[in-house]
PDB file of C-alpha atoms in Angstrom:
ATOM      1  CA  GLU A 222    -106.350 -43.574  22.647  1.00 96.00           C
ATOM      2  CA  VAL A 223    -106.526 -46.118  25.441  1.00 97.00           C
ATOM      3  CA  GLN A 224    -103.710 -45.754  27.940  1.00 98.00           C
ATOM      4  CA  LEU A 225    -102.936 -47.716  31.077  1.00 98.00           C
ATOM      5  CA  LEU A 226    -100.097 -46.494  33.256  1.00 98.00           C
ATOM      6  CA  GLU A 227     -98.942 -48.581  36.176  1.00 98.00           C
ATOM      7  CA  SER A 228     -96.934 -47.235  39.077  1.00 98.00           C
ATOM      8  CA  GLY A 229     -95.839 -48.265  42.536  1.00 98.00           C
ATOM      9  CA  GLY A 230     -93.387 -51.029  41.757  1.00 97.00           C
ATOM     10  CA  ASP A 231     -90.346 -51.064  44.009  1.00 97.00           C
ATOM     11  CA  LEU A 232     -87.818 -53.142  45.914  1.00 98.00           C
ATOM     12  CA  VAL A 233     -89.418 -54.432  49.108  1.00 98.00           C
ATOM     13  CA  GLN A 234     -88.275 -56.816  51.814  1.00 98.00           C
ATOM     14  CA  PRO A 235     -89.918 -60.205  52.312  1.00 98.00           C
ATOM     15  CA  GLY A 236     -93.007 -59.810  54.442  1.00 98.00           C
ATOM     16  CA  GLY A 237     -93.460 -56.245  53.290  1.00 98.00           C
ATOM     17  CA  SER A 238     -96.324 -54.510  51.524  1.00 98.00           C
ATOM     18  CA  LEU A 239     -96.740 -52.508  48.364  1.00 98.00           C
ATOM     19  CA  ARG A 240     -99.635 -50.859  46.550  1.00 98.00           C
ATOM     20  CA  LEU A 241     -99.693 -50.738  42.785  1.00 98.00           C
ATOM     21  CA  SER A 242    -101.799 -48.263  40.833  1.00 98.00           C
ATOM     22  CA  CYS A 243    -102.974 -48.259  37.234  1.00 98.00           C
ATOM     23  CA  ALA A 244    -104.216 -44.963  35.834  1.00 98.00           C
ATOM     24  CA  ALA A 245    -106.565 -45.413  32.892  1.00 98.00           C
ATOM     25  CA  SER A 246    -107.529 -42.998  30.154  1.00 98.00           C
ATOM     26  CA  GLY A 247    -109.036 -43.001  26.691  1.00 97.00           C
ATOM     27  CA  PHE A 248    -112.068 -45.149  27.518  1.00 96.00           C
ATOM     28  CA  THR A 249    -114.991 -45.245  29.932  1.00 96.00           C
ATOM     29  CA  PHE A 250    -113.160 -46.895  32.809  1.00 96.00           C
ATOM     30  CA  SER A 251    -116.288 -47.659  34.816  1.00 95.00           C
ATOM     31  CA  SER A 252    -117.685 -49.810  31.990  1.00 95.00           C
ATOM     32  CA  TYR A 253    -114.944 -52.435  31.888  1.00 95.00           C
ATOM     33  CA  GLY A 254    -113.618 -55.119  34.139  1.00 96.00           C
ATOM     34  CA  MET A 255    -109.935 -54.832  34.888  1.00 97.00           C
ATOM     35  CA  THR A 256    -107.233 -57.373  35.590  1.00 97.00           C
ATOM     36  CA  TRP A 257    -103.707 -57.699  36.955  1.00 98.00           C
ATOM     37  CA  VAL A 258    -101.322 -60.125  35.236  1.00 98.00           C
ATOM     38  CA  ARG A 259     -97.732 -60.712  36.298  1.00 98.00           C
ATOM     39  CA  GLN A 260     -94.654 -62.002  34.579  1.00 98.00           C
ATOM     40  CA  ILE A 261     -91.434 -63.167  36.151  1.00 96.00           C
ATOM     41  CA  PRO A 262     -88.690 -61.673  33.955  1.00 91.00           C
ATOM     42  CA  GLY A 263     -87.924 -64.105  31.157  1.00 91.00           C
ATOM     43  CA  LYS A 264     -90.888 -66.317  32.025  1.00 95.00           C
ATOM     44  CA  GLY A 265     -94.550 -66.659  31.109  1.00 96.00           C
ATOM     45  CA  LEU A 266     -97.713 -64.784  32.027  1.00 98.00           C
ATOM     46  CA  GLU A 267     -99.706 -65.453  35.199  1.00 98.00           C
ATOM     47  CA  TRP A 268    -103.151 -64.068  35.936  1.00 98.00           C
ATOM     48  CA  VAL A 269    -103.233 -62.484  39.387  1.00 98.00           C
ATOM     49  CA  SER A 270    -106.588 -60.821  40.003  1.00 98.00           C
ATOM     50  CA  SER A 271    -109.641 -59.325  38.333  1.00 96.00           C
ATOM     51  CA  ILE A 272    -112.372 -56.920  39.361  1.00 96.00           C
ATOM     52  CA  ASN A 273    -115.737 -56.185  37.818  1.00 94.00           C
ATOM     53  CA  THR A 274    -116.993 -52.789  36.732  1.00 94.00           C
ATOM     54  CA  SER A 275    -118.410 -51.694  40.067  1.00 94.00           C
ATOM     55  CA  GLY A 276    -115.737 -53.271  42.227  1.00 95.00           C
ATOM     56  CA  GLY A 277    -118.326 -55.472  43.874  1.00 95.00           C
ATOM     57  CA  SER A 278    -116.850 -58.705  42.539  1.00 94.00           C
ATOM     58  CA  THR A 279    -113.200 -59.615  42.827  1.00 96.00           C
ATOM     59  CA  TYR A 280    -111.256 -62.711  41.844  1.00 96.00           C
ATOM     60  CA  TYR A 281    -107.812 -63.943  42.840  1.00 97.00           C
ATOM     61  CA  ALA A 282    -105.280 -66.561  41.887  1.00 98.00           C
ATOM     62  CA  ASP A 283    -104.777 -69.132  44.631  1.00 97.00           C
ATOM     63  CA  SER A 284    -101.146 -68.008  44.902  1.00 97.00           C
ATOM     64  CA  VAL A 285    -102.163 -64.528  46.119  1.00 98.00           C
ATOM     65  CA  LYS A 286    -105.522 -65.126  47.771  1.00 98.00           C
ATOM     66  CA  GLY A 287    -105.622 -63.693  51.273  1.00 98.00           C
ATOM     67  CA  ARG A 288    -102.533 -61.539  50.652  1.00 98.00           C
ATOM     68  CA  PHE A 289    -103.495 -59.314  47.706  1.00 98.00           C
ATOM     69  CA  THR A 290    -106.527 -57.046  47.375  1.00 98.00           C
ATOM     70  CA  VAL A 291    -107.730 -55.552  44.111  1.00 98.00           C
ATOM     71  CA  SER A 292    -109.859 -52.408  44.100  1.00 98.00           C
ATOM     72  CA  ARG A 293    -110.834 -49.572  41.837  1.00 98.00           C
ATOM     73  CA  ASP A 294    -111.876 -45.945  42.085  1.00 98.00           C
ATOM     74  CA  ASN A 295    -114.089 -45.182  39.124  1.00 97.00           C
ATOM     75  CA  SER A 296    -114.139 -41.485  40.012  1.00 98.00           C
ATOM     76  CA  LYS A 297    -110.360 -41.425  39.563  1.00 98.00           C
ATOM     77  CA  ASN A 298    -110.182 -43.942  36.683  1.00 98.00           C
ATOM     78  CA  THR A 299    -107.670 -45.908  38.691  1.00 98.00           C
ATOM     79  CA  LEU A 300    -107.149 -49.580  39.474  1.00 98.00           C
ATOM     80  CA  TYR A 301    -105.208 -50.714  42.535  1.00 98.00           C
ATOM     81  CA  LEU A 302    -103.487 -53.821  43.816  1.00 98.00           C
ATOM     82  CA  GLN A 303    -102.621 -53.919  47.510  1.00 98.00           C
ATOM     83  CA  MET A 304     -99.973 -56.563  48.083  1.00 98.00           C
ATOM     84  CA  ASN A 305     -99.188 -57.770  51.607  1.00 98.00           C
ATOM     85  CA  SER A 306     -96.951 -60.491  53.054  1.00 98.00           C
ATOM     86  CA  LEU A 307     -94.790 -60.405  49.961  1.00 98.00           C
ATOM     87  CA  THR A 308     -92.376 -63.235  49.217  1.00 98.00           C
ATOM     88  CA  ALA A 309     -89.594 -63.712  46.690  1.00 97.00           C
ATOM     89  CA  GLU A 310     -92.076 -65.667  44.538  1.00 97.00           C
ATOM     90  CA  ASP A 311     -94.013 -62.419  44.009  1.00 98.00           C
ATOM     91  CA  THR A 312     -91.066 -60.827  42.207  1.00 98.00           C
ATOM     92  CA  ALA A 313     -92.342 -59.986  38.739  1.00 98.00           C
ATOM     93  CA  VAL A 314     -93.441 -57.302  36.341  1.00 98.00           C
ATOM     94  CA  TYR A 315     -97.077 -56.510  37.088  1.00 98.00           C
ATOM     95  CA  TYR A 316     -99.325 -55.470  34.218  1.00 98.00           C
ATOM     96  CA  CYS A 317    -102.811 -54.054  34.411  1.00 98.00           C
ATOM     97  CA  ALA A 318    -105.064 -55.023  31.540  1.00 98.00           C
ATOM     98  CA  LYS A 319    -108.492 -53.995  30.314  1.00 97.00           C
ATOM     99  CA  GLY A 320    -111.198 -56.537  29.625  1.00 96.00           C
ATOM    100  CA  ARG A 321    -112.457 -56.440  26.069  1.00 94.00           C
ATOM    101  CA  GLY A 322    -116.114 -56.563  27.000  1.00 86.00           C
ATOM    102  CA  SER A 323    -118.640 -58.195  29.264  1.00 79.00           C
ATOM    103  CA  GLY A 324    -119.331 -61.831  30.000  1.00 77.00           C
ATOM    104  CA  SER A 325    -116.539 -64.138  28.925  1.00 75.00           C
ATOM    105  CA  SER A 326    -114.983 -61.332  26.893  1.00 80.00           C
ATOM    106  CA  ARG A 327    -114.047 -59.633  30.148  1.00 85.00           C
ATOM    107  CA  ARG A 328    -111.341 -62.288  30.310  1.00 92.00           C
ATOM    108  CA  GLU A 329    -109.988 -61.198  26.909  1.00 93.00           C
ATOM    109  CA  PHE A 330    -107.421 -58.474  27.529  1.00 97.00           C
ATOM    110  CA  ASP A 331    -107.332 -55.928  24.732  1.00 96.00           C
ATOM    111  CA  TYR A 332    -105.124 -53.244  26.252  1.00 97.00           C
ATOM    112  CA  TRP A 333    -102.209 -53.593  28.639  1.00 98.00           C
ATOM    113  CA  GLY A 334    -100.075 -51.138  30.554  1.00 98.00           C
ATOM    114  CA  GLN A 335     -96.300 -51.059  30.235  1.00 97.00           C
ATOM    115  CA  GLY A 336     -95.830 -52.888  33.519  1.00 98.00           C
ATOM    116  CA  THR A 337     -94.233 -52.077  36.847  1.00 98.00           C
ATOM    117  CA  LEU A 338     -91.482 -54.163  38.434  1.00 98.00           C
ATOM    118  CA  VAL A 339     -91.895 -55.521  41.931  1.00 98.00           C
ATOM    119  CA  THR A 340     -88.778 -57.010  43.479  1.00 98.00           C
ATOM    120  CA  VAL A 341     -89.003 -58.815  46.802  1.00 98.00           C
ATOM    121  CA  SER A 342     -85.582 -59.283  48.319  1.00 97.00           C
ATOM    122  CA  SER A 343     -83.654 -58.652  51.511  1.00 96.00           C
TER     123      SER A 343
ATOM    124  CA  ASP B 247    -107.690 -74.929  36.508  1.00 96.00           C
ATOM    125  CA  ILE B 248    -107.459 -75.414  32.740  1.00 98.00           C
ATOM    126  CA  GLN B 249    -103.906 -76.098  31.616  1.00 98.00           C
ATOM    127  CA  MET B 250    -102.773 -74.655  28.281  1.00 98.00           C
ATOM    128  CA  THR B 251     -99.917 -76.292  26.394  1.00 98.00           C
ATOM    129  CA  GLN B 252     -98.284 -74.691  23.373  1.00 98.00           C
ATOM    130  CA  SER B 253     -96.069 -76.288  20.785  1.00 98.00           C
ATOM    131  CA  PRO B 254     -93.428 -75.802  19.810  1.00 98.00           C
ATOM    132  CA  SER B 255     -91.787 -73.857  22.651  1.00 98.00           C
ATOM    133  CA  SER B 256     -89.591 -72.152  20.094  1.00 97.00           C
ATOM    134  CA  LEU B 257     -89.061 -72.149  16.372  1.00 97.00           C
ATOM    135  CA  SER B 258     -86.724 -70.616  13.841  1.00 97.00           C
ATOM    136  CA  ALA B 259     -88.182 -69.286  10.630  1.00 96.00           C
ATOM    137  CA  SER B 260     -87.329 -67.004   7.750  1.00 96.00           C
ATOM    138  CA  VAL B 261     -89.093 -63.910   6.500  1.00 96.00           C
ATOM    139  CA  GLY B 262     -91.900 -65.018   4.220  1.00 96.00           C
ATOM    140  CA  ASP B 263     -92.373 -68.412   5.889  1.00 97.00           C
ATOM    141  CA  ARG B 264     -95.745 -69.715   6.963  1.00 98.00           C
ATOM    142  CA  VAL B 265     -95.689 -70.305  10.706  1.00 98.00           C
ATOM    143  CA  ILE B 266     -98.153 -72.398  12.691  1.00 98.00           C
ATOM    144  CA  ILE B 267     -98.302 -72.483  16.494  1.00 98.00           C
ATOM    145  CA  THR B 268    -100.594 -74.881  18.287  1.00 98.00           C
ATOM    146  CA  CYS B 269    -102.271 -74.640  21.674  1.00 98.00           C
ATOM    147  CA  ARG B 270    -104.009 -77.477  23.491  1.00 98.00           C
ATOM    148  CA  ALA B 271    -106.285 -77.100  26.499  1.00 98.00           C
ATOM    149  CA  SER B 272    -106.627 -79.724  29.226  1.00 98.00           C
ATOM    150  CA  GLN B 273    -110.409 -79.503  28.825  1.00 98.00           C
ATOM    151  CA  SER B 274    -112.770 -77.872  26.382  1.00 98.00           C
ATOM    152  CA  THR B 275    -112.722 -74.091  26.267  1.00 97.00           C
ATOM    153  CA  SER B 276    -115.312 -73.920  23.469  1.00 96.00           C
ATOM    154  CA  SER B 277    -114.071 -71.013  21.336  1.00 96.00           C
ATOM    155  CA  TYR B 278    -112.854 -68.954  24.269  1.00 96.00           C
ATOM    156  CA  LEU B 279    -109.252 -68.864  23.188  1.00 97.00           C
ATOM    157  CA  ASN B 280    -107.074 -65.813  22.622  1.00 98.00           C
ATOM    158  CA  TRP B 281    -103.619 -65.196  21.205  1.00 98.00           C
ATOM    159  CA  TYR B 282    -101.155 -62.511  22.287  1.00 98.00           C
ATOM    160  CA  GLN B 283     -97.844 -61.315  20.880  1.00 98.00           C
ATOM    161  CA  GLN B 284     -95.129 -60.041  23.188  1.00 98.00           C
ATOM    162  CA  LYS B 285     -91.878 -58.399  22.161  1.00 97.00           C
ATOM    163  CA  PRO B 286     -88.932 -58.054  24.572  1.00 95.00           C
ATOM    164  CA  GLY B 287     -89.506 -55.398  27.191  1.00 94.00           C
ATOM    165  CA  LYS B 288     -93.043 -54.724  25.999  1.00 97.00           C
ATOM    166  CA  ALA B 289     -96.524 -55.609  27.166  1.00 98.00           C
ATOM    167  CA  PRO B 290     -98.476 -58.381  25.464  1.00 98.00           C
ATOM    168  CA  LYS B 291    -100.682 -57.355  22.551  1.00 98.00           C
ATOM    169  CA  LEU B 292    -103.986 -59.044  21.739  1.00 98.00           C
ATOM    170  CA  LEU B 293    -103.951 -60.518  18.231  1.00 98.00           C
ATOM    171  CA  ILE B 294    -106.876 -62.939  18.078  1.00 98.00           C
ATOM    172  CA  TYR B 295    -109.871 -63.371  20.378  1.00 97.00           C
ATOM    173  CA  ALA B 296    -112.625 -65.965  20.406  1.00 96.00           C
ATOM    174  CA  ALA B 297    -110.335 -68.366  18.564  1.00 98.00           C
ATOM    175  CA  SER B 298    -110.605 -66.720  15.160  1.00 98.00           C
ATOM    176  CA  SER B 299    -111.591 -63.055  15.459  1.00 97.00           C
ATOM    177  CA  LEU B 300    -108.889 -60.607  14.449  1.00 98.00           C
ATOM    178  CA  GLN B 301    -108.382 -57.759  16.905  1.00 97.00           C
ATOM    179  CA  SER B 302    -108.726 -54.320  15.351  1.00 96.00           C
ATOM    180  CA  GLY B 303    -105.493 -53.100  13.778  1.00 97.00           C
ATOM    181  CA  VAL B 304    -103.847 -56.518  13.577  1.00 98.00           C
ATOM    182  CA  PRO B 305    -102.553 -57.463  10.118  1.00 98.00           C
ATOM    183  CA  SER B 306    -104.569 -60.025   8.202  1.00 98.00           C
ATOM    184  CA  ARG B 307    -101.562 -62.356   7.885  1.00 98.00           C
ATOM    185  CA  PHE B 308    -102.466 -63.465  11.412  1.00 98.00           C
ATOM    186  CA  SER B 309    -105.304 -65.949  11.727  1.00 98.00           C
ATOM    187  CA  GLY B 310    -106.625 -68.317  14.332  1.00 98.00           C
ATOM    188  CA  SER B 311    -108.677 -71.468  14.222  1.00 98.00           C
ATOM    189  CA  GLY B 312    -109.927 -74.297  16.376  1.00 98.00           C
ATOM    190  CA  SER B 313    -112.469 -75.070  19.032  1.00 98.00           C
ATOM    191  CA  GLY B 314    -112.824 -77.349  22.010  1.00 97.00           C
ATOM    192  CA  THR B 315    -109.306 -78.269  23.066  1.00 98.00           C
ATOM    193  CA  ASP B 316    -107.154 -77.720  19.969  1.00 98.00           C
ATOM    194  CA  PHE B 317    -106.286 -74.357  18.469  1.00 98.00           C
ATOM    195  CA  THR B 318    -103.815 -72.894  16.010  1.00 98.00           C
ATOM    196  CA  LEU B 319    -102.313 -69.496  15.295  1.00 98.00           C
ATOM    197  CA  THR B 320    -101.089 -69.078  11.739  1.00 98.00           C
ATOM    198  CA  ILE B 321     -98.855 -66.353  10.370  1.00 98.00           C
ATOM    199  CA  SER B 322     -99.236 -66.650   6.615  1.00 97.00           C
ATOM    200  CA  SER B 323     -96.056 -64.816   5.625  1.00 97.00           C
ATOM    201  CA  LEU B 324     -93.682 -64.008   8.462  1.00 97.00           C
ATOM    202  CA  GLN B 325     -92.509 -60.406   8.571  1.00 96.00           C
ATOM    203  CA  PRO B 326     -89.461 -58.979  10.398  1.00 94.00           C
ATOM    204  CA  GLU B 327     -91.700 -57.346  13.010  1.00 96.00           C
ATOM    205  CA  ASP B 328     -93.331 -60.694  13.837  1.00 97.00           C
ATOM    206  CA  PHE B 329     -90.308 -62.096  15.635  1.00 93.00           C
ATOM    207  CA  ALA B 330     -91.641 -62.282  19.175  1.00 97.00           C
ATOM    208  CA  THR B 331     -93.113 -64.634  21.742  1.00 98.00           C
ATOM    209  CA  TYR B 332     -96.710 -65.750  21.295  1.00 98.00           C
ATOM    210  CA  TYR B 333     -99.046 -66.845  24.077  1.00 98.00           C
ATOM    211  CA  CYS B 334    -102.425 -68.520  23.981  1.00 98.00           C
ATOM    212  CA  GLN B 335    -104.912 -67.883  26.799  1.00 98.00           C
ATOM    213  CA  GLN B 336    -108.262 -69.423  27.628  1.00 98.00           C
ATOM    214  CA  SER B 337    -111.049 -67.068  28.636  1.00 96.00           C
ATOM    215  CA  TYR B 338    -113.649 -69.798  29.176  1.00 96.00           C
ATOM    216  CA  THR B 339    -113.437 -69.733  32.933  1.00 95.00           C
ATOM    217  CA  THR B 340    -111.719 -68.192  35.929  1.00 94.00           C
ATOM    218  CA  PRO B 341    -108.822 -68.393  36.428  1.00 96.00           C
ATOM    219  CA  PRO B 342    -107.889 -67.410  32.911  1.00 97.00           C
ATOM    220  CA  THR B 343    -104.743 -69.349  32.074  1.00 98.00           C
ATOM    221  CA  PHE B 344    -101.933 -68.859  29.589  1.00 98.00           C
ATOM    222  CA  GLY B 345     -99.774 -71.220  27.606  1.00 98.00           C
ATOM    223  CA  GLN B 346     -96.067 -71.222  28.304  1.00 98.00           C
ATOM    224  CA  GLY B 347     -95.295 -69.267  25.155  1.00 98.00           C
ATOM    225  CA  THR B 348     -93.751 -69.914  21.751  1.00 98.00           C
ATOM    226  CA  LYS B 349     -90.694 -67.893  20.810  1.00 98.00           C
ATOM    227  CA  VAL B 350     -90.386 -67.193  17.090  1.00 98.00           C
ATOM    228  CA  GLU B 351     -86.792 -66.491  16.158  1.00 96.00           C
ATOM    229  CA  ILE B 352     -85.018 -65.534  12.972  1.00 88.00           C
ATOM    230  CA  LYS B 353     -83.461 -68.407  11.044  1.00 88.00           C
TER     231      LYS B 353
END
């Protein structure tokens, strides 16, 4: 059974940093691209960042480019999101999601974690 | 970025009703269009990928159609567990973008 378990969400002050983790199990982690999607409570879904299987290619939404860094450790089956210079606009539930396949299907998200809440406030 | 627009934003329906949700893209996404269901407090769940392919384990009352810029999600006979918010998402290009959601409520 595929499982994705996020952790690391917390209350942080504006300008602060946080690192999210997503522990994966039930599939060959190193064979799939992975993605972070966020959702402001009560609002819609926003793609944040994606990473390819090896970690050699990363992609970011304009709203987080230069502040967030996605990475993965295939030996630990874990995805990460390092978030720096956080603002109130980054307050959201952050989900990690597995790409369904390769090519364009890597942007189809077939499994999602339960989410972790990041709150940026003084 | 490709903008995705869903309609309606919300709808009220009864158990057994046929429900149709539409999604329009600001430019062609070919057939790279996916549908997700999200229930309160839960993660989204993939229902349909590539416009019309049913994800494994999803009931056959869900179906998708369309190509280019116009797509539909149809629930043939609404069940109590289908009351949720539905999102379309284009996977044609980066950044992948989502519609604003359609909330399906009980009439």
